PDB file of C-alpha atoms in Angstrom:
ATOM      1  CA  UNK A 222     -19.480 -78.053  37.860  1.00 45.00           C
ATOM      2  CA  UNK A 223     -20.311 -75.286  40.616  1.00 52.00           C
ATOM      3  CA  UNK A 224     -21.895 -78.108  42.769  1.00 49.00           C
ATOM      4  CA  UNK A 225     -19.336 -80.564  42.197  1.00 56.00           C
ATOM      5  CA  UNK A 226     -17.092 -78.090  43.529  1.00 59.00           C
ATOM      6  CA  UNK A 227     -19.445 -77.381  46.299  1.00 58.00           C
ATOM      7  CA  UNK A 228     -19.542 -80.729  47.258  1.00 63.00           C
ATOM      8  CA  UNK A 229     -15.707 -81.043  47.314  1.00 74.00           C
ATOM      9  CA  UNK A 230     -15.494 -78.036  49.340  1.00 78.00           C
ATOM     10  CA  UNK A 231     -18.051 -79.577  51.740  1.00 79.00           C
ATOM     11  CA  UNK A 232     -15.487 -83.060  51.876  1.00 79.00           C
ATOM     12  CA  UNK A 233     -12.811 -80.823  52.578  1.00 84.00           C
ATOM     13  CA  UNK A 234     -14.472 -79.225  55.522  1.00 87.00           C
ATOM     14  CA  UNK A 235     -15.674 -82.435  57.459  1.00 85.00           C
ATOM     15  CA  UNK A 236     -12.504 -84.084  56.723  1.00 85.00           C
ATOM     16  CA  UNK A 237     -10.441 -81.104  58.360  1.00 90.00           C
ATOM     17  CA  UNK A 238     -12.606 -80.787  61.366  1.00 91.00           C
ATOM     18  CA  UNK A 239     -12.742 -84.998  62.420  1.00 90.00           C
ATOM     19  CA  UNK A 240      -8.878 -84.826  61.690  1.00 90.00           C
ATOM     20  CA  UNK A 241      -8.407 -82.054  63.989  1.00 94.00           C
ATOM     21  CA  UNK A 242     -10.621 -83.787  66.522  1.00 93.00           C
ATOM     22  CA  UNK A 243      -8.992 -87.288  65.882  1.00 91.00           C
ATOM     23  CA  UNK A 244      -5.485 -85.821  66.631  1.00 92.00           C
ATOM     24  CA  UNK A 245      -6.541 -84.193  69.531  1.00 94.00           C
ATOM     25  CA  UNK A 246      -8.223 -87.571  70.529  1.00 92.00           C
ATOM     26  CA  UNK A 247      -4.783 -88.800  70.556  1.00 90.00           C
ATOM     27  CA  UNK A 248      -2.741 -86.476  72.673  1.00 93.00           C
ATOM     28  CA  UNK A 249      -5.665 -86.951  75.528  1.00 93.00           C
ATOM     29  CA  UNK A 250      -6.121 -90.602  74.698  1.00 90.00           C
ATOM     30  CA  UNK A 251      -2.510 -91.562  75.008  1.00 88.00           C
ATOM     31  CA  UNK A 252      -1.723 -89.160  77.578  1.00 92.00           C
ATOM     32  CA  UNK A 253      -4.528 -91.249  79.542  1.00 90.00           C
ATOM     33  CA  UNK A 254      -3.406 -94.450  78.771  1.00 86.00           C
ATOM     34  CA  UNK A 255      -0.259 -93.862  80.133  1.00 86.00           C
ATOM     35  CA  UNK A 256      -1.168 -92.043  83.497  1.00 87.00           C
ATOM     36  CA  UNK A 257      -3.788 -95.326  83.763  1.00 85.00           C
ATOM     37  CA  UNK A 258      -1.371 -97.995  82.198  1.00 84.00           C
ATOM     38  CA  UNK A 259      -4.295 -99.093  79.999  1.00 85.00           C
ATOM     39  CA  UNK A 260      -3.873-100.905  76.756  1.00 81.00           C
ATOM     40  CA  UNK A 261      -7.253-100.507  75.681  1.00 83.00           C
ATOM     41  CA  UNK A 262      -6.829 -96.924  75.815  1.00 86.00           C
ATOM     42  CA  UNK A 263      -3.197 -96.627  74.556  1.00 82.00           C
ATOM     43  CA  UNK A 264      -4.713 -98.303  71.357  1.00 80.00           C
ATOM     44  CA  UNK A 265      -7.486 -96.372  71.031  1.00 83.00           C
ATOM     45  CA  UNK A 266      -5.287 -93.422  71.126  1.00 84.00           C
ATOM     46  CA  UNK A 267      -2.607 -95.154  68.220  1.00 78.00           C
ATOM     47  CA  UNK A 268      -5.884 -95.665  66.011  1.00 78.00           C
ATOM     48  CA  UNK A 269      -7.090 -91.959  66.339  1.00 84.00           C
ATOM     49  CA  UNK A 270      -3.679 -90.957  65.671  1.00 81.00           C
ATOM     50  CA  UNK A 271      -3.275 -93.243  62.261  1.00 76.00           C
ATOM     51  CA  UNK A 272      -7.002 -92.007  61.562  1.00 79.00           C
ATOM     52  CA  UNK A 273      -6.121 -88.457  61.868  1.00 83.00           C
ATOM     53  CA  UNK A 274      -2.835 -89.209  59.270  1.00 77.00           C
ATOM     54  CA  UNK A 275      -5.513 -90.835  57.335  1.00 75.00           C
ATOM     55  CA  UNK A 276      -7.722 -88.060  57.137  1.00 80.00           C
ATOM     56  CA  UNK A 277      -4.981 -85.421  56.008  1.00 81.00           C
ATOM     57  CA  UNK A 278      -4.717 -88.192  52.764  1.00 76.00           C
ATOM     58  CA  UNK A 279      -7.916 -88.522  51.987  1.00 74.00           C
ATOM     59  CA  UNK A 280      -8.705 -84.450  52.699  1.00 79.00           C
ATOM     60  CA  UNK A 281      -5.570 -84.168  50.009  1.00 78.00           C
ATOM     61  CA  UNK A 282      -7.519 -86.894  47.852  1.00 71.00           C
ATOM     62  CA  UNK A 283     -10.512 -84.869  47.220  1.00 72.00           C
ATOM     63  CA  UNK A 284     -10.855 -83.122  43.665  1.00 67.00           C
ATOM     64  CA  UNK A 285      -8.236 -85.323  42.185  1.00 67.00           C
ATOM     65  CA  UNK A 286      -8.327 -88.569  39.897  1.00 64.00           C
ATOM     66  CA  UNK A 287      -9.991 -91.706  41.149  1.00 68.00           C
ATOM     67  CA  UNK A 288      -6.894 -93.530  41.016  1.00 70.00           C
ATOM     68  CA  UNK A 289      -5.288 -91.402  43.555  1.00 67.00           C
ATOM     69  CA  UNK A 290      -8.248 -91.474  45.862  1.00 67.00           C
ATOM     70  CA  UNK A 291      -8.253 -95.040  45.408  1.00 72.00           C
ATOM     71  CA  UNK A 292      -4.493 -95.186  46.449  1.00 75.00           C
ATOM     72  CA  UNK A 293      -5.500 -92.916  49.465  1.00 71.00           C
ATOM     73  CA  UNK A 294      -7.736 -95.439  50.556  1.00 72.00           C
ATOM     74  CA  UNK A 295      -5.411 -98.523  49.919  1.00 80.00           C
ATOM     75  CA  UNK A 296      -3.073 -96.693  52.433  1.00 79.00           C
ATOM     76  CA  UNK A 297      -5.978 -96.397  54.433  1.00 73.00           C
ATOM     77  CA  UNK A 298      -6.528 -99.677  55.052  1.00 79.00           C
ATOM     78  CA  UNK A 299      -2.782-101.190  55.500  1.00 84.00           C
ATOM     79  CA  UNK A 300      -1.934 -98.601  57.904  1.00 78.00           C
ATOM     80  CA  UNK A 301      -4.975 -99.718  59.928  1.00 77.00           C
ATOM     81  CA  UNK A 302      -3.583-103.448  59.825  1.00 84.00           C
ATOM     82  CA  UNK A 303      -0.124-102.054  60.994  1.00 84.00           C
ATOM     83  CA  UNK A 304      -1.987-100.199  64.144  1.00 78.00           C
ATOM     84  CA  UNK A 305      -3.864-103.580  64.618  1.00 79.00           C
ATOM     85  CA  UNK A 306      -0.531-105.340  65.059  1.00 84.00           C
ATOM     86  CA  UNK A 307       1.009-102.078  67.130  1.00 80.00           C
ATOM     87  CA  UNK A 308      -2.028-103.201  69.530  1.00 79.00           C
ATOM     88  CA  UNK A 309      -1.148-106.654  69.331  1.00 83.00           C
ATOM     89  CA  UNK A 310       2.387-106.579  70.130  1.00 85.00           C
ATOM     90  CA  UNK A 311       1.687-104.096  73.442  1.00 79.00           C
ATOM     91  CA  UNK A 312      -1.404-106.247  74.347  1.00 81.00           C
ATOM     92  CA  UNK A 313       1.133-109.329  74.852  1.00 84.00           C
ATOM     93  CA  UNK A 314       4.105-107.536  76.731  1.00 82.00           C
ATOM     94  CA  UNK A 315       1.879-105.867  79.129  1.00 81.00           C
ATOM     95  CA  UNK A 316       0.558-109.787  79.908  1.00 82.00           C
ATOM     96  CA  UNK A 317       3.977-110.889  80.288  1.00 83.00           C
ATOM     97  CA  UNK A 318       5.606-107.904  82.226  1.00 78.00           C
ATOM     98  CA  UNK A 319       2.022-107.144  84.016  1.00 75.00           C
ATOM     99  CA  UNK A 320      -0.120-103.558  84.341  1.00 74.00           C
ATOM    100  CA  UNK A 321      -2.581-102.145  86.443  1.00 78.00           C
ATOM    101  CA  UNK A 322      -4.968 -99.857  84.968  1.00 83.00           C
ATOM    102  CA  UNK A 323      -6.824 -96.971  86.440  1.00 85.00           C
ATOM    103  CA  UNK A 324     -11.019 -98.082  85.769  1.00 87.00           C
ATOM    104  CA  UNK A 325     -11.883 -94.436  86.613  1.00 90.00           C
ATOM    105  CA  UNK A 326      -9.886 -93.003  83.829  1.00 90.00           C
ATOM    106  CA  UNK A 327     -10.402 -95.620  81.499  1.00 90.00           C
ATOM    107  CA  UNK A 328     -14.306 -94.928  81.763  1.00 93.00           C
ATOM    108  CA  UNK A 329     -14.153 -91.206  81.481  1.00 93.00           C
ATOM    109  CA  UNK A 330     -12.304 -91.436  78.880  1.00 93.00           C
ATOM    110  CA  UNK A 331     -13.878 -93.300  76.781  1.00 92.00           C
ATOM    111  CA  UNK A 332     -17.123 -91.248  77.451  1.00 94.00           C
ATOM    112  CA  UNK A 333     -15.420 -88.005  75.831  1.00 94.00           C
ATOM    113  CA  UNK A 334     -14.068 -90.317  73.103  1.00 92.00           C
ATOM    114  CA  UNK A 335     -17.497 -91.714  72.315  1.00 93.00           C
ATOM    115  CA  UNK A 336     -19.006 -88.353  72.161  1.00 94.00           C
ATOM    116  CA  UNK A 337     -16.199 -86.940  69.736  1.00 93.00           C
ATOM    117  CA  UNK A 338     -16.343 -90.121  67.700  1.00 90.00           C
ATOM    118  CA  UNK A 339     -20.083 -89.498  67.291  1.00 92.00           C
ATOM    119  CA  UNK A 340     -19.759 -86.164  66.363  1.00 92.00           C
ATOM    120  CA  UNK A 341     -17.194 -87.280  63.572  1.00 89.00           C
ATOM    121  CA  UNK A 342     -19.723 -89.610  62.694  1.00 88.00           C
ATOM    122  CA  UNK A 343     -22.447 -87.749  62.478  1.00 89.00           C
ATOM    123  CA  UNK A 344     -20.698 -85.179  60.468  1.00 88.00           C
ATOM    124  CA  UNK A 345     -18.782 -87.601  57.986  1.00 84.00           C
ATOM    125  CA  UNK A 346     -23.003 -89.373  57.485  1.00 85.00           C
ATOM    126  CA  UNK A 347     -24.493 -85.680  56.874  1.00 83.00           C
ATOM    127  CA  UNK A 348     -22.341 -85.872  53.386  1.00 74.00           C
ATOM    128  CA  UNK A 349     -24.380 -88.922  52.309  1.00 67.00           C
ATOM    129  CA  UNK A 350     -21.216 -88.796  49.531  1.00 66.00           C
ATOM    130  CA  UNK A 351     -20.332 -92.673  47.787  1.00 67.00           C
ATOM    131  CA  UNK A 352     -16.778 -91.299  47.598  1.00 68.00           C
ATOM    132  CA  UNK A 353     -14.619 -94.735  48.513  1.00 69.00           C
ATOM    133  CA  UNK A 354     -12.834 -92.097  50.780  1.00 67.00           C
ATOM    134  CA  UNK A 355     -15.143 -90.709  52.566  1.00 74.00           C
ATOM    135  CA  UNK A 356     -16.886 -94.460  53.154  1.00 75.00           C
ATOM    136  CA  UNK A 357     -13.135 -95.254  54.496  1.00 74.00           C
ATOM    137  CA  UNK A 358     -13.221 -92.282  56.970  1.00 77.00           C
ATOM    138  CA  UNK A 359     -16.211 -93.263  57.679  1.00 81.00           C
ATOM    139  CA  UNK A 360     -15.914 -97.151  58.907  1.00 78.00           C
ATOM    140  CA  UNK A 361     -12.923 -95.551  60.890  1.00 78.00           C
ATOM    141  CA  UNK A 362     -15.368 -92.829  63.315  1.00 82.00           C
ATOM    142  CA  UNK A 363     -17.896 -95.798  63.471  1.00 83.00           C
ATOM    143  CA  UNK A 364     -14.824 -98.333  64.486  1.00 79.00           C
ATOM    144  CA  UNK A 365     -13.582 -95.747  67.285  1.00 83.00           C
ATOM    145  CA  UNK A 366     -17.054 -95.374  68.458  1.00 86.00           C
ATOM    146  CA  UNK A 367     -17.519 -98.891  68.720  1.00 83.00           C
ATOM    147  CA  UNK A 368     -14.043 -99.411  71.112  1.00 82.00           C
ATOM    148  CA  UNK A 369     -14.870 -96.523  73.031  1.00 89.00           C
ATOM    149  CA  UNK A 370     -17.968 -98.606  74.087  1.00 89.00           C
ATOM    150  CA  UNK A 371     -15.639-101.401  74.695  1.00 87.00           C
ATOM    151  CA  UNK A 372     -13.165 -99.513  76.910  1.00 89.00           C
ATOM    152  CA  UNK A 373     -16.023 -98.086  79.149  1.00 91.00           C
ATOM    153  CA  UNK A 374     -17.216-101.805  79.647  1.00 91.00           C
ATOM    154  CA  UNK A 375     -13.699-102.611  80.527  1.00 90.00           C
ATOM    155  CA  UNK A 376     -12.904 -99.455  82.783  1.00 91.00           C
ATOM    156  CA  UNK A 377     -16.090-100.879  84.546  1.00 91.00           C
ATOM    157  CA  UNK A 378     -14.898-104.749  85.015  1.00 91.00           C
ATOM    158  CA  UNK A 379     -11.342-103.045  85.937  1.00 90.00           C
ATOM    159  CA  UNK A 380     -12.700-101.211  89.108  1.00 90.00           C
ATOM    160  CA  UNK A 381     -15.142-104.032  90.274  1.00 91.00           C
ATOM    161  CA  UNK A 382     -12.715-107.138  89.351  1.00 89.00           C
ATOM    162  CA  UNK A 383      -9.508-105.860  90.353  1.00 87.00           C
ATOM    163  CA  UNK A 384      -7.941-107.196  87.516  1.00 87.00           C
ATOM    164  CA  UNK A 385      -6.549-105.817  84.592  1.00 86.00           C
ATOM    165  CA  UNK A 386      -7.543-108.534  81.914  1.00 88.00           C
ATOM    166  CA  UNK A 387     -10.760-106.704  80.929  1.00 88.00           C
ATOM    167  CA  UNK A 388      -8.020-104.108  79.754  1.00 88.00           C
ATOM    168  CA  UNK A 389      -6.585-106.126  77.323  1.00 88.00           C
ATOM    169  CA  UNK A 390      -9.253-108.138  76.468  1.00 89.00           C
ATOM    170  CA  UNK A 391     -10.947-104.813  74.758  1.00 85.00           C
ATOM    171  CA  UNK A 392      -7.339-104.233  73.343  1.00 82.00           C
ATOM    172  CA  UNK A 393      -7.540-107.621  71.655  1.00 85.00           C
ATOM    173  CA  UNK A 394     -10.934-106.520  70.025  1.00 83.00           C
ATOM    174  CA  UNK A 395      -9.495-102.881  69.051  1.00 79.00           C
ATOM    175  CA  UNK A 396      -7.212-104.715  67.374  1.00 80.00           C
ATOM    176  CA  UNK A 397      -9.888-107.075  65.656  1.00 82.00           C
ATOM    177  CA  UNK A 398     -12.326-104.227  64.874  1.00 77.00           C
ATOM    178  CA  UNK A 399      -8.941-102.346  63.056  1.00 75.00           C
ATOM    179  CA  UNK A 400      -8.231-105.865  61.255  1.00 82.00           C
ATOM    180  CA  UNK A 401     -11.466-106.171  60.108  1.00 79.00           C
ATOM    181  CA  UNK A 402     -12.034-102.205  59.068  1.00 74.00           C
ATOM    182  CA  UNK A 403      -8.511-102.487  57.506  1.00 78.00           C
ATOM    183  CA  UNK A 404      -9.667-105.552  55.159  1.00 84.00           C
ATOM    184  CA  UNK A 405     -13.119-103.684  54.329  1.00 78.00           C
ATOM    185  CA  UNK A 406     -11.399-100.438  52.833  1.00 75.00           C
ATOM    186  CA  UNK A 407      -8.616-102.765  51.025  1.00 81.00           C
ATOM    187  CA  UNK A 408     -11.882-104.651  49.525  1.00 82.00           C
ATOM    188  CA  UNK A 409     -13.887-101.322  48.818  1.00 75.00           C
ATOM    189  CA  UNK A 410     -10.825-100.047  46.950  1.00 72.00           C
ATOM    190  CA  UNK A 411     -10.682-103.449  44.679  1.00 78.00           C
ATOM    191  CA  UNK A 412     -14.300-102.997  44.173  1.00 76.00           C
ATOM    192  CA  UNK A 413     -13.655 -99.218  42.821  1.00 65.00           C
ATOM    193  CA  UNK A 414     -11.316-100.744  40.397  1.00 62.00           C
ATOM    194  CA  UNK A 415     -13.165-103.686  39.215  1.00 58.00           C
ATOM    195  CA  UNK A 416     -16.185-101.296  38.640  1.00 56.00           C
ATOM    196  CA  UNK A 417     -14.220 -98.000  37.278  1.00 54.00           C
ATOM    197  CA  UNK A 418     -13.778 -99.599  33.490  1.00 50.00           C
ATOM    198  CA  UNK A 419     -17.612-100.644  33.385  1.00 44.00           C
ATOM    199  CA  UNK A 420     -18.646 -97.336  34.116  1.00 44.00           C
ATOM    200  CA  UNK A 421     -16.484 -95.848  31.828  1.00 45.00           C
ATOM    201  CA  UNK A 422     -18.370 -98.176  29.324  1.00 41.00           C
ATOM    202  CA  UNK A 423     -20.586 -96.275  27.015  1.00 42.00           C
TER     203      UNK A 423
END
């Protein structure tokens, strides 16, 4: 019992810390993308934000009932579908209206982000728990990590093209990436309840 507690206490810990960094990610993130006009980074910085609401859930969902953790990570995944169509929706009114982002920003940026993310990462890995939350927060640190890669490419193609569809090219794949973590939680949750009543089997 003492090390399942232990262990709780441990979830608890790494959850509060990447939600602290994920909402600060936000702040800097969206304050960034709207000094640079950047839709890449305006997205990353909506995803952080929904990841740091999503960490509060699941940091409330540890120690209770596997059908509440399961809920926490249904919620999980539809909010990250609703941030995927956020992106969507700004991706096509800054084509119509026009933007010009700032490459320089964009690209430091991201490399803070990245780090962050990695740290998150790192952190959420060192658990090694199978808890379907804690697999949730993680796909969402390796999904960040991934667009922060994406946004530095872009900040790049920004400053040397002149143009500002690398911007919302990498929004577009934000978007996918959140579509595609979204659907993986959603199915990891399913899973946990196909599999809950056979291991309650004796």
């Amino acid at each position: 019992m003492s090390g399942s507690h232990h262990g709780e206490g441990l979830q608890r810990r790494t959850l509060l810390i990447v939600l602290v960094l994920n909402a600060l990610l936000f702040v800097v993130l969206g304050l960034g993308g709207l000094f640079a006009e950047s839709s890449a980074l305006l997205a990353n910085a909506a995803d952080n934000g929904s990841d740091a609401i999503v960490y509060l859930i699941s940091f409330l969902a540890v120690g209770r009932a596997m059908a509440w953790k399961r809920g926490a990570a249904r919620l999980s995944g539809i909010m990250l579908l609703i941030f995927a169509a956020g992106v969507l929706v700004d991706v096509g009114r800054r084509w119509i209206v026009g933007t010009e982002p700032v490459g320089w920003t964009m690209m430091g940026l991201a490399v803070i982000a990245a780090v962050v993310n990695l740290i998150c990462l790192m952190l959420i890995r060192r658990q090694g728990s199978d808890d379907v939350n804690m697999r949730a927060a993680e796909t969402f640190s390796f999904n960040d990590f991934a667009s922060n890669g994406g946004i530095l490419v872009a900040g790049g193609l920004v400053m040397a093209l002149n143009q500002a569809w690398p911007d919302l090219v990498v929004g577009l794949i934000v978007a996918a990436i959140a579509v595609k973590g979204g659907i993986d939680i959603l199915r990891d949750a399913a899973a946990e309840d196909v599999s809950e009543p056979l291991e309650d089997t004796p």
